[in-house]
Amino acid sequence: MKIQVIQGPNLNMLGVREQNIYGPMKLEDIHSQMKAYAEQSKVEIDFFQSNLEGEIVDKIQECLGDSDGIIINPAAYTHTSIAIRDAIKAVALPTIETHISNVYAREEFRQKSLIAPVCAGQVTGFGPFSYHMAMVGMVQILQEIENMKQAQAAQQGQKPA
Ligand code: DQA
């Protein structure tokens, strides 16, 4: 089982940008914590960050046949990108939208997500811990899918040829 983590624009600036909102933690430290949880949960994990909308769309498309689930912080594209929304819909993989800040407690333009309606769930407002919560949710979703597949295979195995 493999999880693809996708980080949108300016998240490479974590630890430097608006520390009063996003805190002092750097992106690579968040990723180290996610990696540790992935290892513990025996799932593969891969990380990608881009400031470009088209590159994020490309990465989502590449997930098809390569990954089982996506954790994405689309950053500012959350509020604007029909292209990212369509890509998530197209690959039809379980996806969790994740935000460090509570987007619903901020400016009005951040209170609308074009991405959330095509996701399995959304985590927002827990600081860097939002990513851990997304990991717990994603591992649970993937385990449920795996259990369902195994139950179906067992049922089919029982049917007479
Ligand atoms: C963010 C929230 C977005 O509104 C903003 O544009 C970001 C970060 C967050 O993680 O809180 O860049 O996605």
mmCIF file of C-alpha atoms and ligand atoms in Angstrom:
data_model
loop_
_atom_site.group_PDB
_atom_site.id
_atom_site.type_symbol
_atom_site.label_atom_id
_atom_site.label_comp_id
_atom_site.label_asym_id
_atom_site.label_seq_id
_atom_site.Cartn_x
_atom_site.Cartn_y
_atom_site.Cartn_z
ATOM 1 C CA MET A 1 0.000 0.000 0.000
ATOM 2 C CA LYS A 2 1.350 3.403 -0.935
ATOM 3 C CA ILE A 3 0.365 6.939 0.082
ATOM 4 C CA GLN A 4 1.349 9.934 -2.051
ATOM 5 C CA VAL A 5 1.689 13.225 -0.164
ATOM 6 C CA ILE A 6 1.275 16.341 -2.321
ATOM 7 C CA GLN A 7 2.155 19.811 -1.017
ATOM 8 C CA GLY A 8 1.067 22.937 -2.859
ATOM 9 C CA PRO A 9 2.544 26.408 -3.304
ATOM 10 C CA ASN A 10 4.588 28.117 -0.573
ATOM 11 C CA LEU A 11 4.575 25.077 1.703
ATOM 12 C CA ASN A 12 8.310 24.773 0.954
ATOM 13 C CA MET A 13 8.528 28.041 2.956
ATOM 14 C CA LEU A 14 7.184 26.513 6.191
ATOM 15 C CA GLY A 15 9.311 27.550 9.145
ATOM 16 C CA VAL A 16 9.936 30.898 7.430
ATOM 17 C CA ARG A 17 6.537 32.105 6.215
ATOM 18 C CA GLU A 18 3.947 33.607 8.608
ATOM 19 C CA GLN A 19 5.100 31.703 11.672
ATOM 20 C CA ASN A 20 2.224 33.207 13.685
ATOM 21 C CA ILE A 21 -0.151 31.174 11.461
ATOM 22 C CA TYR A 22 1.874 28.140 10.351
ATOM 23 C CA GLY A 23 4.334 27.752 13.232
ATOM 24 C CA PRO A 24 8.089 27.125 13.178
ATOM 25 C CA MET A 25 8.129 23.567 11.785
ATOM 26 C CA LYS A 26 9.779 22.968 8.419
ATOM 27 C CA LEU A 27 8.202 20.824 5.704
ATOM 28 C CA GLU A 28 10.975 18.211 5.904
ATOM 29 C CA ASP A 29 10.320 17.777 9.644
ATOM 30 C CA ILE A 30 6.609 17.240 8.981
ATOM 31 C CA HIS A 31 7.560 14.688 6.325
ATOM 32 C CA SER A 32 9.945 12.870 8.716
ATOM 33 C CA GLN A 33 7.098 12.436 11.198
ATOM 34 C CA MET A 34 4.769 11.166 8.465
ATOM 35 C CA LYS A 35 7.454 8.740 7.295
ATOM 36 C CA ALA A 36 7.840 7.363 10.811
ATOM 37 C CA TYR A 37 4.097 6.747 11.074
ATOM 38 C CA ALA A 38 4.056 5.142 7.611
ATOM 39 C CA GLU A 39 6.868 2.756 8.597
ATOM 40 C CA GLN A 40 5.054 1.873 11.786
ATOM 41 C CA SER A 41 1.879 1.212 9.766
ATOM 42 C CA LYS A 42 3.803 -0.761 7.109
ATOM 43 C CA VAL A 43 2.750 1.473 4.217
ATOM 44 C CA GLU A 44 4.955 3.088 1.592
ATOM 45 C CA ILE A 45 4.989 6.876 1.380
ATOM 46 C CA ASP A 46 6.246 9.395 -1.159
ATOM 47 C CA PHE A 47 6.459 13.208 -0.916
ATOM 48 C CA PHE A 48 6.041 15.888 -3.584
ATOM 49 C CA GLN A 49 5.906 19.677 -3.365
ATOM 50 C CA SER A 50 5.316 22.140 -6.180
ATOM 51 C CA ASN A 51 4.448 25.776 -6.579
ATOM 52 C CA LEU A 52 2.909 25.061 -10.004
ATOM 53 C CA GLU A 53 -0.687 24.012 -10.550
ATOM 54 C CA GLY A 54 0.065 21.936 -13.680
ATOM 55 C CA GLU A 55 2.812 19.975 -11.896
ATOM 56 C CA ILE A 56 0.367 19.135 -9.117
ATOM 57 C CA VAL A 57 -2.170 17.949 -11.710
ATOM 58 C CA ASP A 58 0.564 15.807 -13.353
ATOM 59 C CA LYS A 59 1.510 14.262 -9.990
ATOM 60 C CA ILE A 60 -2.119 13.411 -9.188
ATOM 61 C CA GLN A 61 -2.457 11.721 -12.596
ATOM 62 C CA GLU A 62 0.769 9.758 -11.972
ATOM 63 C CA CYS A 63 -0.814 8.322 -8.819
ATOM 64 C CA LEU A 64 -3.073 6.158 -10.951
ATOM 65 C CA GLY A 65 -1.626 2.652 -10.841
ATOM 66 C CA ASP A 66 1.157 3.807 -8.521
ATOM 67 C CA SER A 67 -0.488 4.893 -5.246
ATOM 68 C CA ASP A 68 -3.492 3.793 -3.213
ATOM 69 C CA GLY A 69 -4.323 7.109 -1.570
ATOM 70 C CA ILE A 70 -3.424 10.810 -1.636
ATOM 71 C CA ILE A 71 -2.893 13.280 1.192
ATOM 72 C CA ILE A 72 -2.912 16.760 -0.328
ATOM 73 C CA ASN A 73 -2.477 20.251 1.001
ATOM 74 C CA PRO A 74 -3.324 22.249 -2.137
ATOM 75 C CA ALA A 75 -2.505 25.461 -0.222
ATOM 76 C CA ALA A 76 -3.861 28.538 -2.068
ATOM 77 C CA TYR A 77 -5.062 26.317 -4.954
ATOM 78 C CA THR A 78 -7.631 24.903 -2.508
ATOM 79 C CA HIS A 79 -9.679 28.008 -3.113
ATOM 80 C CA THR A 80 -9.191 28.390 -6.873
ATOM 81 C CA SER A 81 -8.248 25.205 -8.727
ATOM 82 C CA ILE A 82 -10.873 23.412 -10.777
ATOM 83 C CA ALA A 83 -7.960 21.596 -12.516
ATOM 84 C CA ILE A 84 -6.760 19.982 -9.246
ATOM 85 C CA ARG A 85 -10.323 19.078 -8.317
ATOM 86 C CA ASP A 86 -10.893 17.452 -11.727
ATOM 87 C CA ALA A 87 -7.615 15.496 -11.459
ATOM 88 C CA ILE A 88 -8.607 14.073 -8.051
ATOM 89 C CA LYS A 89 -12.020 13.137 -9.460
ATOM 90 C CA ALA A 90 -10.352 11.562 -12.511
ATOM 91 C CA VAL A 91 -8.005 9.218 -10.624
ATOM 92 C CA ALA A 92 -10.767 8.333 -8.128
ATOM 93 C CA LEU A 93 -8.298 7.451 -5.346
ATOM 94 C CA PRO A 94 -9.177 8.112 -1.694
ATOM 95 C CA THR A 95 -7.878 11.621 -1.000
ATOM 96 C CA ILE A 96 -7.646 13.640 2.218
ATOM 97 C CA GLU A 97 -7.391 17.433 2.022
ATOM 98 C CA THR A 98 -5.148 18.749 4.773
ATOM 99 C CA HIS A 99 -4.475 22.246 6.130
ATOM 100 C CA ILE A 100 -2.223 23.486 8.890
ATOM 101 C CA SER A 101 -4.394 26.490 9.738
ATOM 102 C CA ASN A 102 -8.148 26.471 10.285
ATOM 103 C CA VAL A 103 -9.213 27.847 6.909
ATOM 104 C CA TYR A 104 -12.752 28.443 8.234
ATOM 105 C CA ALA A 105 -11.470 30.867 10.873
ATOM 106 C CA ARG A 106 -9.556 32.991 8.335
ATOM 107 C CA GLU A 107 -10.357 35.378 5.463
ATOM 108 C CA GLU A 108 -13.604 34.730 3.629
ATOM 109 C CA PHE A 109 -11.821 33.678 0.419
ATOM 110 C CA ARG A 110 -10.178 30.783 2.331
ATOM 111 C CA GLN A 111 -13.474 29.511 3.658
ATOM 112 C CA LYS A 112 -14.403 27.910 0.337
ATOM 113 C CA SER A 113 -12.648 24.733 -0.815
ATOM 114 C CA LEU A 114 -13.109 23.562 -4.402
ATOM 115 C CA ILE A 115 -11.231 20.386 -3.445
ATOM 116 C CA ALA A 116 -13.104 19.124 -0.351
ATOM 117 C CA PRO A 117 -16.213 17.883 -2.235
ATOM 118 C CA VAL A 118 -14.099 15.335 -4.178
ATOM 119 C CA CYS A 119 -12.198 14.130 -1.086
ATOM 120 C CA ALA A 120 -12.895 11.390 1.437
ATOM 121 C CA GLY A 121 -12.321 13.936 4.187
ATOM 122 C CA GLN A 122 -10.691 17.169 5.263
ATOM 123 C CA VAL A 123 -8.405 17.975 8.223
ATOM 124 C CA THR A 124 -7.904 21.642 9.012
ATOM 125 C CA GLY A 125 -6.574 23.690 11.902
ATOM 126 C CA PHE A 126 -4.408 21.359 13.997
ATOM 127 C CA GLY A 127 -1.078 22.863 12.976
ATOM 128 C CA PRO A 128 1.455 20.340 11.630
ATOM 129 C CA PHE A 129 -0.472 17.667 13.587
ATOM 130 C CA SER A 130 -3.155 17.911 10.833
ATOM 131 C CA TYR A 131 -0.821 15.775 8.701
ATOM 132 C CA HIS A 132 -0.638 13.087 11.379
ATOM 133 C CA MET A 133 -4.426 13.032 11.617
ATOM 134 C CA ALA A 134 -4.622 12.703 7.837
ATOM 135 C CA MET A 135 -2.177 9.778 8.008
ATOM 136 C CA VAL A 136 -4.252 7.985 10.654
ATOM 137 C CA GLY A 137 -7.390 8.521 8.546
ATOM 138 C CA MET A 138 -5.714 7.371 5.329
ATOM 139 C CA VAL A 139 -4.215 4.201 6.855
ATOM 140 C CA GLN A 140 -7.679 3.363 8.217
ATOM 141 C CA ILE A 141 -9.321 3.918 4.802
ATOM 142 C CA LEU A 142 -6.696 1.794 3.015
ATOM 143 C CA GLN A 143 -7.045 -1.014 5.563
ATOM 144 C CA GLU A 144 -10.819 -1.026 5.113
ATOM 145 C CA ILE A 145 -10.418 -1.235 1.306
ATOM 146 C CA GLU A 146 -7.881 -4.068 1.717
ATOM 147 C CA ASN A 147 -10.205 -5.965 4.078
ATOM 148 C CA MET A 148 -13.077 -5.566 1.631
ATOM 149 C CA LYS A 149 -10.948 -6.901 -1.259
ATOM 150 C CA GLN A 150 -9.874 -9.894 0.825
ATOM 151 C CA ALA A 151 -13.463 -10.644 1.838
ATOM 152 C CA GLN A 152 -14.580 -10.440 -1.806
ATOM 153 C CA ALA A 153 -11.733 -12.723 -2.938
ATOM 154 C CA ALA A 154 -12.585 -15.237 -0.231
ATOM 155 C CA GLN A 155 -16.240 -15.177 -1.267
ATOM 156 C CA GLN A 156 -15.360 -15.699 -4.932
ATOM 157 C CA GLY A 157 -13.020 -18.543 -3.948
ATOM 158 C CA GLN A 158 -15.926 -20.280 -2.264
ATOM 159 C CA LYS A 159 -18.124 -20.179 -5.377
ATOM 160 C CA PRO A 160 -18.171 -23.376 -7.461
ATOM 161 C CA ALA A 161 -16.274 -22.962 -10.773
HETATM 162 C C1 DQA B 1 -3.075 26.363 3.911
HETATM 163 C C2 DQA B 1 -4.239 27.348 3.921
HETATM 164 C C3 DQA B 1 -4.347 28.069 2.590
HETATM 165 O O1 DQA B 1 -5.430 28.977 2.610
HETATM 166 C C4 DQA B 1 -3.077 28.839 2.298
HETATM 167 O O2 DQA B 1 -3.134 29.441 1.029
HETATM 168 C C5 DQA B 1 -1.852 28.024 2.457
HETATM 169 C C6 DQA B 1 -1.769 27.046 3.542
HETATM 170 C C7 DQA B 1 -2.870 25.675 5.276
HETATM 171 O O3 DQA B 1 -2.215 24.633 5.298
HETATM 172 O O4 DQA B 1 -3.335 26.171 6.297
HETATM 173 O O5 DQA B 1 -0.868 28.215 1.741
HETATM 174 O O6 DQA B 1 -3.358 25.350 2.973
#
